[in-house]
XYZ file of C-alpha atoms in Angstrom:
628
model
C 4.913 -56.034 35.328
C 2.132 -54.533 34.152
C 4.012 -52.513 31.058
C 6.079 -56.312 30.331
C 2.447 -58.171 29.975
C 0.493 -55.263 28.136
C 3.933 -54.839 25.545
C 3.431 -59.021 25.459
C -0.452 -58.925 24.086
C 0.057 -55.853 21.784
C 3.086 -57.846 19.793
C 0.358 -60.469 19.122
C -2.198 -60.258 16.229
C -4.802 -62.250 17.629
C -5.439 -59.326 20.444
C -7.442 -57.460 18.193
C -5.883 -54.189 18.948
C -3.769 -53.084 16.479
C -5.877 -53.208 13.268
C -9.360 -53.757 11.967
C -10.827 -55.818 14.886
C -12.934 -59.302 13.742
C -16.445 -58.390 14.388
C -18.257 -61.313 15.874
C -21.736 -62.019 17.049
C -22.165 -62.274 21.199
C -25.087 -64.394 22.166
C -27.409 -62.462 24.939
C -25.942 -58.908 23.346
C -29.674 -57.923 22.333
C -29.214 -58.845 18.890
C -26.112 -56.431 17.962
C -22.944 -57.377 17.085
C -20.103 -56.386 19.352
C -16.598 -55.869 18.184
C -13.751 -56.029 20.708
C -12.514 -52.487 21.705
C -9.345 -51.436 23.442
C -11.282 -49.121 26.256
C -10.267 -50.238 30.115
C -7.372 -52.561 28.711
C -4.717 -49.374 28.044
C -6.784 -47.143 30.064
C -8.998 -44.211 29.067
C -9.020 -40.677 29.655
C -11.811 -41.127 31.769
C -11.434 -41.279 35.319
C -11.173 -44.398 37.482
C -14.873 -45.523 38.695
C -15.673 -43.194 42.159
C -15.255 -46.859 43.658
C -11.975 -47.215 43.331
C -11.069 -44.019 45.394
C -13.310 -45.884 48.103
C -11.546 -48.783 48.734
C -8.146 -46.799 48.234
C -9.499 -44.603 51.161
C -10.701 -47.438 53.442
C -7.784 -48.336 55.234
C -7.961 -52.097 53.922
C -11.743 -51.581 54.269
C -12.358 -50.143 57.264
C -13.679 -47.006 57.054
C -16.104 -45.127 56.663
C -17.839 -48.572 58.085
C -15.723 -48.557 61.605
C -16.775 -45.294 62.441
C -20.461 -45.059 61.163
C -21.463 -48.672 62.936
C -20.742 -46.443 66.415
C -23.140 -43.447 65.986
C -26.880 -44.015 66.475
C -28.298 -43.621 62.834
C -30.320 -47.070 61.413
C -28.298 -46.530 57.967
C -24.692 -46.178 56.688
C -23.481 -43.888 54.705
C -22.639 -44.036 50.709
C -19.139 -44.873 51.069
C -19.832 -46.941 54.461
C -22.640 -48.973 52.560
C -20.080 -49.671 49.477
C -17.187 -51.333 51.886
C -19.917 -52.929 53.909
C -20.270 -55.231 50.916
C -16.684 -56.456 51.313
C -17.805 -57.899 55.152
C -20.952 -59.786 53.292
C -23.964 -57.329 54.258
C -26.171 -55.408 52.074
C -28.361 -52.468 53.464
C -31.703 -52.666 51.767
C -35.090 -50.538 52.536
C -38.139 -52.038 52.047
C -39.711 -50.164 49.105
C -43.401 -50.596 49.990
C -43.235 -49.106 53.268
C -41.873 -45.709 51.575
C -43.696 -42.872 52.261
C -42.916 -39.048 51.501
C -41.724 -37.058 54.265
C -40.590 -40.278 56.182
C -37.080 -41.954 57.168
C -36.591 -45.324 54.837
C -37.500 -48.438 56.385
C -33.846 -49.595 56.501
C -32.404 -53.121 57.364
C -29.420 -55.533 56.246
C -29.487 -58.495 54.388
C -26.164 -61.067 55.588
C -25.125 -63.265 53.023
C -22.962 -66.089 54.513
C -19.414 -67.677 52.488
C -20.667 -71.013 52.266
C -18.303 -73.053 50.111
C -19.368 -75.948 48.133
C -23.143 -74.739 50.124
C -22.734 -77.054 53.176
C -24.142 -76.143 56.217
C -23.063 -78.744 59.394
C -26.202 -79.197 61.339
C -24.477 -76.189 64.225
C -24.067 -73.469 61.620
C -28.206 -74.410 60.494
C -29.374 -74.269 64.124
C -27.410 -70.593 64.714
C -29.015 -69.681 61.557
C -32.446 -70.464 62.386
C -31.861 -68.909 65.991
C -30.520 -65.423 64.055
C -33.402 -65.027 61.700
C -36.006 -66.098 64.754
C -34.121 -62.976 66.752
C -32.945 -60.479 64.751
C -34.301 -61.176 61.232
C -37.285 -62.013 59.055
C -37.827 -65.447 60.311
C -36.825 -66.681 57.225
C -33.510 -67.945 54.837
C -32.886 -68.156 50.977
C -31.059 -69.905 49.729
C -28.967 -68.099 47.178
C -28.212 -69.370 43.301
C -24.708 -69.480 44.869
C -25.109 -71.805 47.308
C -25.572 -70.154 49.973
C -27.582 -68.575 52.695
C -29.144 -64.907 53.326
C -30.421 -63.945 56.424
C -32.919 -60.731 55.651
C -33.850 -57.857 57.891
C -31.225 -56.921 60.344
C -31.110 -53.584 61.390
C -27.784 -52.324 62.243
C -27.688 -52.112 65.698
C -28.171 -55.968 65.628
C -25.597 -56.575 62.989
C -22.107 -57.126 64.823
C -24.160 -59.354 67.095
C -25.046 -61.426 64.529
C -21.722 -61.453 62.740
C -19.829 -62.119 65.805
C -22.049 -65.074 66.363
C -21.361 -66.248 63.216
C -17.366 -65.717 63.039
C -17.170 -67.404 66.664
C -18.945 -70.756 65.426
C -16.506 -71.065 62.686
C -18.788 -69.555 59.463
C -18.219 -66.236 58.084
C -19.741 -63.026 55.815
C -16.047 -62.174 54.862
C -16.062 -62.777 50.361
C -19.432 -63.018 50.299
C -20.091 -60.039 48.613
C -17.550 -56.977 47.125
C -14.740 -56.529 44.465
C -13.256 -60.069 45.527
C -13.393 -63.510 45.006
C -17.303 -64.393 46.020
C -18.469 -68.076 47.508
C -16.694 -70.804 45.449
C -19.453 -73.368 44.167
C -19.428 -76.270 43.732
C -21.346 -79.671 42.216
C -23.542 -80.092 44.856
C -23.930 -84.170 44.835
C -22.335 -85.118 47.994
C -21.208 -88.493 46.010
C -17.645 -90.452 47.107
C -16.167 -90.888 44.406
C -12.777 -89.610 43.708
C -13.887 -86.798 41.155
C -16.267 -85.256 43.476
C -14.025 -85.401 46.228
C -11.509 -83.386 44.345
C -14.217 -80.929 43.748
C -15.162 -80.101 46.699
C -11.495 -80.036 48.047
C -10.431 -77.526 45.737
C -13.624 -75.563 45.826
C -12.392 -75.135 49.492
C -8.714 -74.520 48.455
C -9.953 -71.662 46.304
C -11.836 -69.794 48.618
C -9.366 -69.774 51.349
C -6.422 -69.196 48.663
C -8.064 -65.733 47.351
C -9.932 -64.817 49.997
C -8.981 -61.231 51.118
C -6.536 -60.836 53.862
C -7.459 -57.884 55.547
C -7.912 -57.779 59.800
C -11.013 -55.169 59.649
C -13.636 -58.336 59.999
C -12.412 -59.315 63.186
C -11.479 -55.666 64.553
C -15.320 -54.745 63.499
C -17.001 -57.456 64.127
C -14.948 -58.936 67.280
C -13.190 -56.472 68.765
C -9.202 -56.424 68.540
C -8.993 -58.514 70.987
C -10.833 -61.648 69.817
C -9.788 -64.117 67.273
C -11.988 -65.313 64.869
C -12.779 -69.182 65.013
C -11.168 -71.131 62.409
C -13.895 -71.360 59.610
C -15.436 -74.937 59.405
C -14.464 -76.041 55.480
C -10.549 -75.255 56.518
C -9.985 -78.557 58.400
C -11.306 -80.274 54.885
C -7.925 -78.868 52.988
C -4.289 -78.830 53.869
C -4.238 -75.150 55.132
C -0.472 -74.838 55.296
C -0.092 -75.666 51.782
C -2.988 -73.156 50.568
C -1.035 -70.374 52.928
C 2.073 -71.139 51.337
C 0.458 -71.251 47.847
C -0.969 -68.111 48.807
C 2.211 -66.156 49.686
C 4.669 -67.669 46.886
C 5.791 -65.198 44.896
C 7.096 -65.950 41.335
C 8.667 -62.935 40.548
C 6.083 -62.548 37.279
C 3.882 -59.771 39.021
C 1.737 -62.360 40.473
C 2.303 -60.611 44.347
C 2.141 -56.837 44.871
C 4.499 -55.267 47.273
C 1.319 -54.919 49.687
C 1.463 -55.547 53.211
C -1.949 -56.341 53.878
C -3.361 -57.409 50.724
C -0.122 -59.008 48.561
C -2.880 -60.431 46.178
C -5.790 -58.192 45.921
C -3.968 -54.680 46.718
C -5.699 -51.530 48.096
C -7.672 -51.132 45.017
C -9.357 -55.082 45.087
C -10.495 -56.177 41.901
C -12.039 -53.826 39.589
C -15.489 -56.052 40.426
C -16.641 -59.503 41.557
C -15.079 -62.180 41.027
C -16.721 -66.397 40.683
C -15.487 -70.034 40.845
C -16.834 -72.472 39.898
C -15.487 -76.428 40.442
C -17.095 -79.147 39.256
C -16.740 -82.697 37.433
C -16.811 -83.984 34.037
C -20.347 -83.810 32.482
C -21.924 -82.887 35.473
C -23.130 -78.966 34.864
C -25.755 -78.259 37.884
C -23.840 -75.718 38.302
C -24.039 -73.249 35.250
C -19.861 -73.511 34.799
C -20.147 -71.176 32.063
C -21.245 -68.065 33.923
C -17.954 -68.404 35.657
C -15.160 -65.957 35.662
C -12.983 -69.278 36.529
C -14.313 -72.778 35.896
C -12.314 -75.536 37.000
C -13.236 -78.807 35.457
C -11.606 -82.180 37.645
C -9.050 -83.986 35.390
C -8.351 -87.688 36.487
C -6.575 -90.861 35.361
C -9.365 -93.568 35.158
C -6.553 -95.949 34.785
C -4.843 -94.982 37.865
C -7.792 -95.333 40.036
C -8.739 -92.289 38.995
C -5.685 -90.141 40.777
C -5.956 -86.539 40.016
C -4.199 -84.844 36.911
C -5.229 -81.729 36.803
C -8.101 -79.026 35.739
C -9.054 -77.916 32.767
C -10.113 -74.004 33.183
C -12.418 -71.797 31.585
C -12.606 -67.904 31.875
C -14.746 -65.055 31.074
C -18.117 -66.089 32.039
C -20.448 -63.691 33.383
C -24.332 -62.594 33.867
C -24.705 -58.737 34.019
C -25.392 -56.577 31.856
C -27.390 -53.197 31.298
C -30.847 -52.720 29.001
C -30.000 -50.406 25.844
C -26.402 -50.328 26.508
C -25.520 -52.724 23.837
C -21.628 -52.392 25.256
C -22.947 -54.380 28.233
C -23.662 -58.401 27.897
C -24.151 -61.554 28.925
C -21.121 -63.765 28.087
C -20.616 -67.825 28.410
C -16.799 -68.855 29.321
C -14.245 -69.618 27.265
C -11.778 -72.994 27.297
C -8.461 -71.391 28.323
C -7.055 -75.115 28.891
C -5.458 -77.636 31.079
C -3.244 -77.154 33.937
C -1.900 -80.029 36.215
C -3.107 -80.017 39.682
C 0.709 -78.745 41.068
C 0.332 -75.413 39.168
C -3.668 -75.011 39.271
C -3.454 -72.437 42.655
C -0.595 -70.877 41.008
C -2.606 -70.113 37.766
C -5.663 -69.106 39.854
C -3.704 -66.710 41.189
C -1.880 -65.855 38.041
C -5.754 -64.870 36.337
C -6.729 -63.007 39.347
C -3.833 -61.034 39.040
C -4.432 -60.328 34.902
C -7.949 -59.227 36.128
C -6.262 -56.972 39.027
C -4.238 -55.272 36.630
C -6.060 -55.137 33.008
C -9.468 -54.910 33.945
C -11.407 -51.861 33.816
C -11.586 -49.292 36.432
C -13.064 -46.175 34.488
C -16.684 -48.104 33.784
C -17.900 -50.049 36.537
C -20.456 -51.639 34.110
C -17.397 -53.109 32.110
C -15.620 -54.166 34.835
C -16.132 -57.619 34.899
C -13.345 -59.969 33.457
C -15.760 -61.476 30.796
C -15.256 -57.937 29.269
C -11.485 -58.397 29.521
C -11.914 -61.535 28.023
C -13.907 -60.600 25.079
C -11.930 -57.672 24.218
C -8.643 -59.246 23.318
C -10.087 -62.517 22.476
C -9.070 -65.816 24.427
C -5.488 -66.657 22.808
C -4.008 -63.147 23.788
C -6.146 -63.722 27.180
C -4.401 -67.084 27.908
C -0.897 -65.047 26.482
C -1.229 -62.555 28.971
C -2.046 -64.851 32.139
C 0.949 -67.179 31.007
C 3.231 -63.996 31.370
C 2.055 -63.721 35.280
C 2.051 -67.873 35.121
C 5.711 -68.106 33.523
C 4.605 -71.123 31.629
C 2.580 -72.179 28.778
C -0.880 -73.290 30.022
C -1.553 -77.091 27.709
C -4.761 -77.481 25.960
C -8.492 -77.828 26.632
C -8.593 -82.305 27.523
C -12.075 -83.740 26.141
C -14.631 -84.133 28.304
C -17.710 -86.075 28.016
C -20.752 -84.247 27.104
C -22.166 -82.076 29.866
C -25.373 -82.989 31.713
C -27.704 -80.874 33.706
C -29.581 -82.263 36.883
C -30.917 -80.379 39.869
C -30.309 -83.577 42.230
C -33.560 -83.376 43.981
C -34.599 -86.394 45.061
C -33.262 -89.974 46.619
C -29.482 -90.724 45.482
C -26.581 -93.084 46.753
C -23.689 -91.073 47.467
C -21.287 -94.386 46.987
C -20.217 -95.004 50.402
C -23.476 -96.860 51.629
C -25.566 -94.295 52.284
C -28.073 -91.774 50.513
C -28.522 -88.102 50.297
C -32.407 -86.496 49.498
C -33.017 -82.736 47.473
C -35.651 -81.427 48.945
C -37.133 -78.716 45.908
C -37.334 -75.280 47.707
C -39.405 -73.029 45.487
C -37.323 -69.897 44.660
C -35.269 -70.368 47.578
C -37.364 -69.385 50.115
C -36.777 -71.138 53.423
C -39.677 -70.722 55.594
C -43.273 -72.027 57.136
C -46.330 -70.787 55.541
C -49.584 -72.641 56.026
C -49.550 -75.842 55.901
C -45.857 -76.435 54.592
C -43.456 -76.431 57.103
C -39.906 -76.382 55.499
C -38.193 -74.512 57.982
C -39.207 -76.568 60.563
C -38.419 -79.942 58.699
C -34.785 -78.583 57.984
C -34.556 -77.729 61.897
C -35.483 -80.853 63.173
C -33.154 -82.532 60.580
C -30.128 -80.409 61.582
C -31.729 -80.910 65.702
C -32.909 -85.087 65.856
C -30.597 -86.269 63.161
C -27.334 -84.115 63.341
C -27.092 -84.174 59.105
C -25.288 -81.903 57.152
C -26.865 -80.108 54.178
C -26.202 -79.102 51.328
C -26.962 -76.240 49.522
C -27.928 -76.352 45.838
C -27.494 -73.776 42.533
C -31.260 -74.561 42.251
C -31.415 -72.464 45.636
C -32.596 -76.078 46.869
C -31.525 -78.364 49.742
C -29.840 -81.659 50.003
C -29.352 -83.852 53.029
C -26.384 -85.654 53.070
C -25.011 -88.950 54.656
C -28.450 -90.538 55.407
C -27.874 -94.041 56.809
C -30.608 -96.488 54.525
C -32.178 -97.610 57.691
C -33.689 -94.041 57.762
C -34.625 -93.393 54.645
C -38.497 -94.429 55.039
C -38.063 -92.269 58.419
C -36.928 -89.217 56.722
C -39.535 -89.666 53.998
C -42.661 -89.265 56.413
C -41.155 -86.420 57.804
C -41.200 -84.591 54.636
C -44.877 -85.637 54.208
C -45.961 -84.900 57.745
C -44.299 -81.302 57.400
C -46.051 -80.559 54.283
C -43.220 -80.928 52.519
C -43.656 -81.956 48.420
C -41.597 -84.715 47.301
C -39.985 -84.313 43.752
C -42.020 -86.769 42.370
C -45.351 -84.405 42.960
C -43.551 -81.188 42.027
C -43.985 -80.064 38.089
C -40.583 -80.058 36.198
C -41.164 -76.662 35.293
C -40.867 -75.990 38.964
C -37.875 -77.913 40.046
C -36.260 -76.158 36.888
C -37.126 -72.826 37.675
C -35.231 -69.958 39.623
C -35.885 -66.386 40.524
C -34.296 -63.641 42.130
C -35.870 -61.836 45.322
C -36.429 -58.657 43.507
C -38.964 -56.484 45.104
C -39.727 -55.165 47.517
C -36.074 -55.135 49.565
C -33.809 -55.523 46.264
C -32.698 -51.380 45.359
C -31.921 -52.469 41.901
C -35.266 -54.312 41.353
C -37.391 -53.063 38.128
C -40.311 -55.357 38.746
C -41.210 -58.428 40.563
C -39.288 -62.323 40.385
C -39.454 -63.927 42.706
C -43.364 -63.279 44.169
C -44.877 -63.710 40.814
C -42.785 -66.482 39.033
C -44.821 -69.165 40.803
C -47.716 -67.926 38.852
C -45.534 -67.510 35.579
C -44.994 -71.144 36.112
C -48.575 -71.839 36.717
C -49.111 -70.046 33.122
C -46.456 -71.780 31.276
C -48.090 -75.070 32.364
C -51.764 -74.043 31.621
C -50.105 -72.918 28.004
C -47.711 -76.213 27.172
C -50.847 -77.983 28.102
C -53.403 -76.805 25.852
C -51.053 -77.056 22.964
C -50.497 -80.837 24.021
C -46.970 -80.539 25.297
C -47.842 -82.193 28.649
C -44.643 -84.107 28.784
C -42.261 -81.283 28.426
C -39.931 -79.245 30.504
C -38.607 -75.633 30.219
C -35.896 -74.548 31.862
C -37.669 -71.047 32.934
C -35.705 -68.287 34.756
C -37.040 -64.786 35.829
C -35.159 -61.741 37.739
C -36.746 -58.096 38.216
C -33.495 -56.302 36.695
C -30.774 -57.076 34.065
C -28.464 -57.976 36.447
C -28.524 -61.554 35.842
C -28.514 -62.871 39.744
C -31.145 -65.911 38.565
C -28.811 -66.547 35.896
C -31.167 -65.974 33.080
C -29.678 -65.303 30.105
C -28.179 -69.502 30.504
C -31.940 -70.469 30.336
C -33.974 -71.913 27.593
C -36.689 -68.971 28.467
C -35.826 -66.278 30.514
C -38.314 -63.095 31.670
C -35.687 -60.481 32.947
C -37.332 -57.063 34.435
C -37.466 -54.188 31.741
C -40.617 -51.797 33.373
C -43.107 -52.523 35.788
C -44.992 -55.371 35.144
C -42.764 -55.679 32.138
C -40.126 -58.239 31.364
C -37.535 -58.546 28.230
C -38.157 -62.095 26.705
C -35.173 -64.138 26.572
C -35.021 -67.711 25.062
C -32.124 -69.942 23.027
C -30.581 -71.277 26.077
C -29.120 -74.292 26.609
C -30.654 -77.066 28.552
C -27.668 -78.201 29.581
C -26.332 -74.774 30.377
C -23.429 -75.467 28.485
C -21.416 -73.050 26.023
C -23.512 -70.537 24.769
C -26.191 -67.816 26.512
C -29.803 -67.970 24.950
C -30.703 -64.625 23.257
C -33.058 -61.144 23.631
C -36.325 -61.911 21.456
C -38.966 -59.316 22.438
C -38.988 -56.203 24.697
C -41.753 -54.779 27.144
C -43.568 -57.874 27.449
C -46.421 -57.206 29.543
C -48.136 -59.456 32.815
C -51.216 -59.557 30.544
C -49.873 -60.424 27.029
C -47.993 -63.393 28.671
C -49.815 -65.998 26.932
C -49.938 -64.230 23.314
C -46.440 -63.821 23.398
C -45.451 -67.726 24.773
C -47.842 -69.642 22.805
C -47.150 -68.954 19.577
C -43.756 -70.195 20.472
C -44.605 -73.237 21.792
C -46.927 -73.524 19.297
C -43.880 -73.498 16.657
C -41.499 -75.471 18.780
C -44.356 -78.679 18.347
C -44.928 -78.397 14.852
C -41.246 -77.753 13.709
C -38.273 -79.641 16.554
C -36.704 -82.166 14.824
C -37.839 -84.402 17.665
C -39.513 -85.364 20.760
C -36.139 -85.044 22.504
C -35.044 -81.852 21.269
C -35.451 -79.070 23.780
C -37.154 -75.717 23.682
C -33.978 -74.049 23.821
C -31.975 -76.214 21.603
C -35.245 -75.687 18.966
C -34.917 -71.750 19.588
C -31.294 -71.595 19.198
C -31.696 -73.357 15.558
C -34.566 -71.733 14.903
C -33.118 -68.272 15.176
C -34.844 -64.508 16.082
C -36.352 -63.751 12.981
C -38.611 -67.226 12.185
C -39.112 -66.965 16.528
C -40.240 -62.849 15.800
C -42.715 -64.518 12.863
C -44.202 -66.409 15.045
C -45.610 -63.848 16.987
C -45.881 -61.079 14.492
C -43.190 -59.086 14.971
């Protein structure tokens, strides 16, 4: 199939591949332009990625993990730490407790599947109970709605699993060459849009998760069966199964008996849905590698048509390797809701097959995307679809909100966003989060939900408790949104130092005081009023989703950050661009104000955003500014 679809895309022009390619200019590709190449699409004379011989050699991922959690060492090996990914745990030393001539201070960080972010009230009580016994004493709450449970050291990790997999939750997708935790809007409202949002964001993570039987033969023995994971009974399971296994005859399926879908190899990297609703974006859609929009019929009670889909989306990328970007999704177009799993399946399967598995740091679909340009894209996935895929339906424009705060859900009763500050779930002084999300999960038996904002929303709060559940916030210390700065509620941050082995710099301990300086800044130039959507991470990596923000400080030396700005504040279509490298902790405010500054005297309006200003602005009048 592979030789049909690759002949299909090199017939057609718009692929880029047979003569002079368009050169076009990619938003967040440090100021370069970047013209599609054929490298990783007809492969290379490099040779695959040492990865790929990895999970060719795990047994269906396996080994060397099987083996190496038996002996006595506190660490895994290389290979054993890369498939440990694949069953949702990273293994992580703690850099300031390095020391030469000593064994690193190793432990595992669990990150949960957690689709759509809910948590039932049984899976948040476990949780709390696991990080009490065997972890930091803490969650976070990911930008991916969901939870991480931090310091585990391995001879406490199959406990912990096991407890997790017999409640009905699970690590398995979570992390690895596969499809990662499907998010989702996070408003738990009733009506018909948003329940089709959540149902499919559901249906896609049990539809690609992978198949393999090493997480239960690990984790429970062979002779235990997992429990049936809790956001299963939500979706009509039989159908997704026999979604799953139909086979089209288009190359869709692999003649794979354990993983029809994925194959030995996986995916040549990670993989993210995102489902959402018309206009509502608090979910950053366009960092997707899918992006299923709900299509309805207002004038049928709003019964469901179908998705429109998006592809190519993607954070990561690499400083000074200008071959390496940040990329916002492209419209591929609408599919009715009969064919949508099929057409998942069918762009899962392009990526399987086309993507590239010489350079890991091209790997990502976005690349794929970009390289042959989104017509011979949506030509290839049609030839593993077998139909045409109908275009992009309009859509109202998008909106951005965080959802913190006191809502009606539509059914009669009310959901509240609590803000939590970069995620962090814990007590500390005289704010007692973790123990106000306990005793909500403990008195009140609510489910939560968790937000892209790494936030937390209570859902299905009868009215007659709402004044209730408002003095327990207060008494716990607890800020409400109305006394939390925008710039706050609107910014994120990736943990970074000290457990993160890719981190640069810091995030997420210092952008509290980054926020505290923006602030002091916007209000001596008499921009009181105003919010910045302000994003920080101590790498390029993109976890914090920075390169979507109107001002971004991404890790580039110690103490040192690459200033990003141009996003959109409605995190919709474009990425926001590289102004200045090597800005320093200490020339923060020389750098900023002049910015700001120009952003007063020059926006077209009060309503026109920072990064909407930026983005018109452009680098070289923003470089001015600040005399460079």
């Amino acid at each position: 199939m592979k030789s049909v679809a690759l002949a299909l895309f090199l017939s057609a022009p718009a692929a880029g591949l047979l003569g002079p390619a368009p050169r076009r200019w990619v938003r967040g590709a440090s100021r370069v332009q970047v013209a599609p190449t054929p490298d990783g699409l007809l492969g290379t004379k490099q040779p695959p990625a040492k990865i790929e011989q990895i999970k060719i050699d795990s047994e269906a991922l396996r080994e060397p993990l099987r083996t190496e959690m038996k002996n006595d060492e506190i660490f895994v090996s290389h290979d054993g730490y890369q498939i440990l990914k694949y069953h949702g745990s990273y293994q992580q030393d703690n850099r300031e407790k390095r020391a030469k001539g000593k064994q690193k201070a190793y432990s595992f960080m669990l990150r949960l599947k957690m689709p759509c972010g809910e948590v039932p009230p049984e899976l948040h009580k476990m949780l709390n109970h696991l990080s009490d016994t065997f972890g930091e004493g803490h969650l976070r709450a990911t930008t991916r709605q969901a939870y991480q449970l931090h310091g585990v050291m391995k001879g406490d990790l199959k406990k912990v699993i096991a407890s997790l997999m017999e409640m009905g939750s699970s690590t398995v997708g979570a992390c690895g060459d596969v499809s990662r935790n499907v998010m989702c809007t996070p408003a738990p409202k009733t009506t018909k849009p948003y329940q089709y949002a959540r149902e499919y964001s559901k249906v896609m993570a049990e539809l690609l998760k992978p198949q393999s039987t090493a997480f239960t033969e690990i984790w429970l023995g062979d002779e235990k069966v997992a429990k049936v994971e809790y956001w299963r009974k939500d979706i009509d399971d039989e159908a997704v199964q026999a979604a799953y296994m139909h086979d089209s005859g288009t190359g869709t399926m692999l003649d794979d008996p354990v993983e029809p879908l994925y194959g030995k190899q996986y995916l040549p990297r990670k993989f993210k849905i995102a489902v959402t609703v018309p206009g509502d974006n608090s979910l950053d859609i366009y960092i997707s590698d899918i992006g299923l929009v709900v299509v309805t019929d207002p004038a049928n009670n709003d019964e469901l048509l179908g998705f429109n889909v998006m592809v190519g989306g993607g954070m990561g990328r690499t400083h000074n390797k200008e071959n390496t970007f940040a990329r916002a999704a492209d419209h591929l177009g609408f599919v009715h809701k009969d064919d949508i799993m099929e057409v998942c399946k069918a762009i899962l399967a392009t990526q399987r097959d086309h993507g590239n598995r010489e350079v890991r740091a091209n790997a990502r679909m976005k690349y794929l995307v970009h390289n042959l340009g989104i017509d011979a894209f949506r030509g290839l996935v049609e030839t593993y679809f077998g139909k045409k895929i109908e275009p992009w339906r309009p859509l109202v424009e998008w909106k951005y909100s965080d959802w913190m705060g006191w809502h009606e859900q539509g059914d009669g009763k009310l959901f509240l966003g609590i803000n939590v500050e970069q995620g962090r779930v814990k007590d500390e002084g005289s704010m007692r989060l973790k123990t106000l999300l306990q005793t909500v999960a403990d008195k009140y038996g609510l489910t939560m939900v968790l937000s892209p904002s790494q936030s937390v929303i209570i859902k299905d709060i009868p009215p007659s408790l709402k004044e209730e559940i408002s003095s327990l916030v207060t008494s716990h210390g607890v800020l409400h949104v109305e006394e939390i700065d925008p710039l706050t509620r609107l910014s994120i941050a990736c943990p970074a130092l000290p457990m993160c082995g890719l981190a640069i710099t810091e995030a997420e301990r210092v952008m509290p005081s980054y926020v505290e300086r923006l602030r002091a800044s916007m209000d001596k130039l008499g921009l009181q009023g105003d919010e910045i959507m302000v994003r920080m991470t101590g790498c390029p990596n993109g976890c914090a989703r920075p390169y979507m923000a109107e001002m971004a400080f991404v890790g580039d030396g110690p103490k040192s950050y690459q200033l990003w700005v141009g996003g959109s504040p409605v995190l919709a279509e474009r990425t926001g661009f590289a102004l200045v490298d090597r800005v320093p902790t200490d020339k923060f405010e020389e750098t900023v104000e002049p910015l700001l500054a120009l952003y007063k005297a020059e926006r077209t309006s009060q309503v026109e955003a920072f990064g909407d200003f930026c983005h018109r602005a452009g680098a070289e009048k923003l470089l001015a500014a600040i005399g460079k």
